[in-house]
Coordinates of C-alpha atoms in Angstrom, one line a residue:
X1 CA -59.7 -2.0 8.7
X2 CA -56.2 -1.6 9.7
X3 CA -54.6 -2.2 13.1
X4 CA -53.3 1.3 13.2
X5 CA -57.0 2.6 12.9
X6 CA -58.0 0.8 15.9
X7 CA -55.4 2.1 18.0
X8 CA -56.2 5.5 17.0
X9 CA -60.0 4.6 17.7
X10 CA -59.1 3.7 21.3
X11 CA -57.0 6.8 22.0
X12 CA -59.8 9.2 20.6
X13 CA -62.3 7.0 22.8
X14 CA -60.3 7.4 26.0
X15 CA -59.2 11.4 25.4
X16 CA -62.7 12.1 24.0
X17 CA -60.7 14.7 21.6
X18 CA -59.5 14.5 18.1
X19 CA -56.8 17.1 18.7
X20 CA -55.5 15.4 22.1
X21 CA -55.3 12.0 20.3
X22 CA -53.4 13.6 17.4
X23 CA -51.0 15.3 19.8
X24 CA -50.5 12.2 21.4
X25 CA -49.4 10.3 18.3
X26 CA -47.6 13.4 16.9
X27 CA -49.5 13.5 13.9
X28 CA -51.5 16.7 12.0
X29 CA -55.3 16.7 13.7
X30 CA -57.0 16.4 10.1
X31 CA -54.9 12.8 9.6
X32 CA -56.6 11.8 12.8
X33 CA -60.0 12.8 11.8
X34 CA -59.6 11.0 8.4
X35 CA -58.4 8.0 10.1
X36 CA -61.4 7.8 12.4
X37 CA -63.8 8.5 9.6
X38 CA -62.5 5.8 7.3
X39 CA -62.7 3.7 10.4
X40 CA -66.5 4.4 10.5
X41 CA -66.8 3.9 6.8
X42 CA -65.1 0.6 7.0
X43 CA -67.6 -0.8 9.4
X44 CA -70.3 0.3 7.2
X45 CA -71.1 3.9 7.8
X46 CA -71.8 3.0 11.6
X47 CA -71.4 6.3 13.8
X48 CA -68.9 5.6 16.9
X49 CA -69.1 9.1 18.1
X50 CA -71.6 11.8 18.3
X51 CA -70.7 15.5 17.3
X52 CA -71.7 18.4 18.9
X53 CA -70.5 21.8 19.1
X54 CA -66.9 20.7 17.8
X55 CA -66.7 18.0 20.0
X56 CA -66.9 14.2 19.9
X57 CA -68.5 12.1 22.2
X58 CA -68.6 8.1 22.2
X59 CA -72.0 6.9 21.6
X60 CA -73.6 3.7 22.9
X61 CA -72.4 1.8 19.7
X62 CA -68.8 3.3 20.1
X63 CA -68.6 2.1 23.7
X64 CA -69.9 -1.4 22.7
X65 CA -67.1 -1.6 20.1
X66 CA -64.4 -0.1 22.5
X67 CA -64.7 -2.7 24.5
X68 CA -64.1 -5.4 22.0
X69 CA -61.2 -3.5 20.3
X70 CA -59.5 -3.2 23.9
X71 CA -59.8 -6.6 24.4
X72 CA -58.4 -7.6 21.0
X73 CA -55.6 -5.2 21.1
X74 CA -54.8 -6.3 24.7
X75 CA -54.6 -9.9 23.4
X76 CA -52.5 -9.0 20.6
X77 CA -49.8 -6.9 22.5
X78 CA -49.7 -9.7 25.1
X79 CA -48.9 -12.2 22.4
X80 CA -46.3 -9.8 20.5
X81 CA -44.5 -9.5 24.2
X82 CA -44.5 -13.0 24.8
X83 CA -43.1 -13.7 21.5
X84 CA -40.1 -11.0 22.0
X85 CA -39.2 -12.3 25.5
X86 CA -38.7 -16.0 24.6
X87 CA -35.3 -16.0 26.3
X88 CA -34.3 -15.6 29.9
X89 CA -32.2 -12.5 29.1
X90 CA -33.2 -9.8 31.6
X91 CA -33.5 -6.7 29.3
X92 CA -36.0 -4.6 27.3
X93 CA -38.2 -1.9 28.7
X94 CA -40.0 -1.6 32.2
X95 CA -42.8 1.3 32.3
X96 CA -43.3 2.5 35.9
X97 CA -45.6 5.3 37.4
X98 CA -44.6 6.1 40.6
X99 CA -46.9 8.2 42.7
X100 CA -45.4 7.4 46.2
X101 CA -42.1 6.5 47.4
X102 CA -39.8 8.3 44.7
X103 CA -36.4 8.2 46.4
X104 CA -36.9 4.4 47.5
X105 CA -38.3 3.5 43.7
X106 CA -35.1 5.6 42.4
X107 CA -32.7 3.3 44.4
X108 CA -34.3 0.2 43.3
X109 CA -34.1 1.6 39.5
X110 CA -30.4 2.6 40.1
X111 CA -29.7 -0.8 41.7
X112 CA -31.5 -2.8 39.2
X113 CA -30.0 -1.3 36.2
X114 CA -26.4 -1.6 37.6
X115 CA -27.3 -5.4 37.9
X116 CA -28.9 -5.6 34.5
X117 CA -27.4 -2.7 32.1
X118 CA -29.7 -3.6 29.1
X119 CA -32.9 -2.5 30.6
X120 CA -34.6 0.7 29.7
X121 CA -36.6 2.4 32.4
X122 CA -39.4 4.9 31.3
X123 CA -40.4 6.5 34.6
X124 CA -43.7 8.8 35.4
X125 CA -44.4 10.8 38.4
X126 CA -47.5 12.7 36.8
X127 CA -50.6 12.3 39.0
X128 CA -52.5 13.6 35.8
X129 CA -51.0 10.4 33.6
X130 CA -53.4 9.7 31.1
X131 CA -55.3 6.6 31.2
X132 CA -54.1 5.6 27.6
X133 CA -50.8 5.2 28.8
X134 CA -49.7 1.8 29.5
X135 CA -47.5 1.1 32.7
X136 CA -46.0 -2.3 33.7
X137 CA -46.1 -1.5 37.3
X138 CA -47.3 1.2 39.4
X139 CA -46.5 2.5 42.8
X140 CA -49.5 4.3 44.8
X141 CA -51.3 4.6 48.0
X142 CA -54.6 3.3 46.2
X143 CA -55.0 -0.5 45.7
X144 CA -56.1 0.3 42.2
X145 CA -55.2 2.8 39.6
X146 CA -57.0 2.4 36.0
X147 CA -56.9 -1.1 35.1
X148 CA -54.0 -2.0 37.5
X149 CA -56.3 -4.2 40.0
X150 CA -53.7 -6.4 41.8
X151 CA -51.6 -5.0 44.2
X152 CA -49.0 -6.0 47.1
X153 CA -48.2 -3.7 50.1
X154 CA -44.8 -2.4 49.8
X155 CA -44.3 0.5 52.5
X156 CA -46.2 1.2 55.6
X157 CA -45.2 4.1 57.5
X158 CA -46.1 6.5 60.2
X159 CA -47.5 10.1 59.5
X160 CA -45.5 12.8 61.2
X161 CA -45.7 16.8 61.4
X162 CA -43.0 18.8 59.8
X163 CA -42.6 22.5 61.3
X164 CA -40.2 25.0 61.1
X165 CA -37.9 25.1 64.3
X166 CA -39.3 28.6 65.4
X167 CA -42.7 27.0 65.4
X168 CA -43.7 26.5 69.4
X169 CA -44.6 23.1 68.3
X170 CA -41.0 22.2 67.3
X171 CA -40.3 22.0 71.2
X172 CA -42.9 19.3 71.8
X173 CA -42.1 15.5 72.1
X174 CA -45.4 14.6 70.1
X175 CA -48.5 16.4 69.1
X176 CA -52.2 15.6 69.1
X177 CA -54.0 16.4 65.7
X178 CA -56.7 18.6 67.1
X179 CA -54.0 21.0 68.3
X180 CA -53.3 22.0 64.6
X181 CA -56.5 23.4 63.7
X182 CA -55.2 27.2 63.7
X183 CA -52.1 26.1 61.8
X184 CA -51.3 26.8 58.2
X185 CA -50.9 23.7 56.3
X186 CA -48.7 22.9 53.0
X187 CA -49.8 20.0 50.9
X188 CA -49.8 18.0 47.7
X189 CA -52.5 18.0 44.8
X190 CA -55.8 16.3 45.4
X191 CA -54.8 13.2 43.6
X192 CA -52.2 12.6 46.2
X193 CA -52.2 10.7 49.3
X194 CA -50.8 13.5 51.5
X195 CA -53.6 15.7 50.4
X196 CA -56.2 12.9 51.2
X197 CA -54.4 12.3 54.8
X198 CA -54.3 16.2 55.6
X199 CA -57.8 16.6 54.9
X200 CA -59.3 13.2 56.1
X201 CA -57.2 13.3 59.4
X202 CA -58.2 16.8 60.1
X203 CA -61.6 16.4 59.6
X204 CA -62.2 13.3 61.5
X205 CA -60.9 15.3 64.5
X206 CA -63.6 18.0 63.9
X207 CA -62.0 20.6 61.8
X208 CA -61.0 21.8 58.3
X209 CA -57.2 22.3 57.5
X210 CA -56.1 25.9 56.6
X211 CA -54.3 24.7 53.6
X212 CA -52.3 27.8 52.6
X213 CA -50.0 26.0 49.8
X214 CA -50.4 23.1 47.3
X215 CA -47.5 22.2 45.0
X216 CA -46.9 18.8 43.2
X217 CA -43.5 18.5 44.2
X218 CA -42.4 17.0 47.6
X219 CA -39.5 19.0 47.1
X220 CA -41.1 22.2 47.3
X221 CA -43.3 21.0 50.3
X222 CA -40.3 20.5 52.2
X223 CA -38.7 23.9 50.9
X224 CA -41.8 26.1 51.9
X225 CA -41.8 24.4 55.5
X226 CA -37.9 25.6 55.7
X227 CA -39.2 29.0 54.7
X228 CA -41.4 28.9 57.7
X229 CA -44.7 29.1 55.5
X230 CA -46.6 26.2 57.1
X231 CA -46.7 22.7 58.6
X232 CA -47.1 19.6 56.8
X233 CA -48.4 16.1 57.8
X234 CA -45.5 13.9 56.2
X235 CA -44.7 10.3 55.7
X236 CA -41.8 9.2 58.1
X237 CA -40.2 6.7 55.8
X238 CA -40.5 8.4 52.3
X239 CA -39.4 11.8 53.2
X240 CA -36.8 10.5 56.2
X241 CA -33.4 12.7 56.0
X242 CA -34.8 14.9 53.3
X243 CA -35.9 18.0 55.2
X244 CA -33.6 20.7 55.8
X245 CA -31.9 21.5 59.1
X246 CA -34.3 24.0 60.2
X247 CA -37.0 21.7 59.9
X248 CA -38.4 19.6 63.1
X249 CA -40.3 16.2 62.8
X250 CA -42.9 16.0 65.7
X251 CA -44.6 12.5 66.0
X252 CA -48.7 12.5 66.2
X253 CA -49.8 10.5 68.7
X254 CA -53.5 11.5 69.0
X255 CA -54.5 9.9 66.9
X256 CA -51.6 8.0 65.3
X257 CA -51.8 8.3 61.5
X258 CA -50.2 5.7 58.9
X259 CA -50.3 5.2 55.4
X260 CA -49.6 2.4 53.2
X261 CA -48.2 2.6 49.6
X262 CA -48.8 -0.4 47.2
X263 CA -47.0 -1.9 44.1
X264 CA -49.9 -2.3 41.4
X265 CA -50.0 -4.3 38.1
X266 CA -52.8 -5.3 35.5
X267 CA -53.0 -9.1 35.8
X268 CA -54.2 -9.1 32.1
X269 CA -51.4 -7.7 30.9
X270 CA -48.7 -9.8 30.1
X271 CA -45.5 -9.4 32.3
X272 CA -42.4 -9.8 30.7
X273 CA -39.5 -11.9 32.8
X274 CA -37.9 -8.5 33.2
X275 CA -40.6 -6.6 34.5
X276 CA -41.3 -9.8 36.8
X277 CA -37.9 -9.8 38.1
X278 CA -38.0 -6.0 39.0
X279 CA -41.0 -6.2 40.9
X280 CA -39.5 -9.1 42.8
X281 CA -36.5 -7.1 43.5
X282 CA -38.6 -3.9 44.5
X283 CA -40.6 -6.2 47.2
X284 CA -37.4 -7.8 48.2
X285 CA -35.7 -4.2 48.9
X286 CA -38.8 -2.8 50.8
X287 CA -38.4 -5.7 53.3
X288 CA -35.1 -4.1 54.4
X289 CA -36.2 -0.6 54.3
X290 CA -35.8 1.2 57.6
X291 CA -38.9 2.3 59.2
X292 CA -41.2 0.3 57.2
X293 CA -44.0 -1.1 59.8
X294 CA -44.7 -3.9 57.7
X295 CA -41.8 -5.4 58.8
X296 CA -42.5 -5.0 62.5
X297 CA -44.9 -8.1 64.0
X298 CA -46.7 -5.9 66.0
X299 CA -48.2 -4.1 62.8
X300 CA -51.0 -5.8 61.5

């Protein structure tokens, strides 16, 4: 039994696909199939997967084996990482999954890199990020993400209404959410906090939002607003000064809406001194972020 076999097994088990796992590692599909077959043979002919209609499914034996293999590989990877970071030098890799506050995190990455130029960053903004990918830190409005169960609040901000200057609501000093029941909404995909806020807030006020456009990039949400194609419930801090000149921001006061983003990590994953230093840096920078409601004593 080889270490590579076990890593391939974990990937196939999570993706439930030989082809996807082969593509992930950049190897031919037959090679991945042969590796899994050899692993099952090395285990005495025990079947880890059930096969049906050209698809594979992790069976109960496979599920039990997966939990043991994941634990073993996790311990091994932590040990390797710890051995490779014996010095106090801030260098090496930081893997980030940034689902919220992209501009703020970009600023943190830029400043940190200038201070520690030997650090290499791997940054993803993919809402559909595969569970097999290991990240050191994640920024999300959810307090857990896959294996990341520990978090600290990073940014709390108000949700405001963004409208085109020609919209009658643009002349208002504030709006109530029920007034928006006939508006056309622009939002991000269902995995995003903006989507949840839009739907949950509107439904709490007794109406279903008329979502006209869904796009996975905040830039295009703001672009569509500037083209007068709809309105959006938008984060006041994260998107501050990112709108075009013909877009007007109107406070929402009935009811007021807030959202909080968190910095998450896996407490069972070894945190290198570099990742730990960057984590502290991000938390400290968030304290000075203008408009962060966490810094206001009136906000709990």
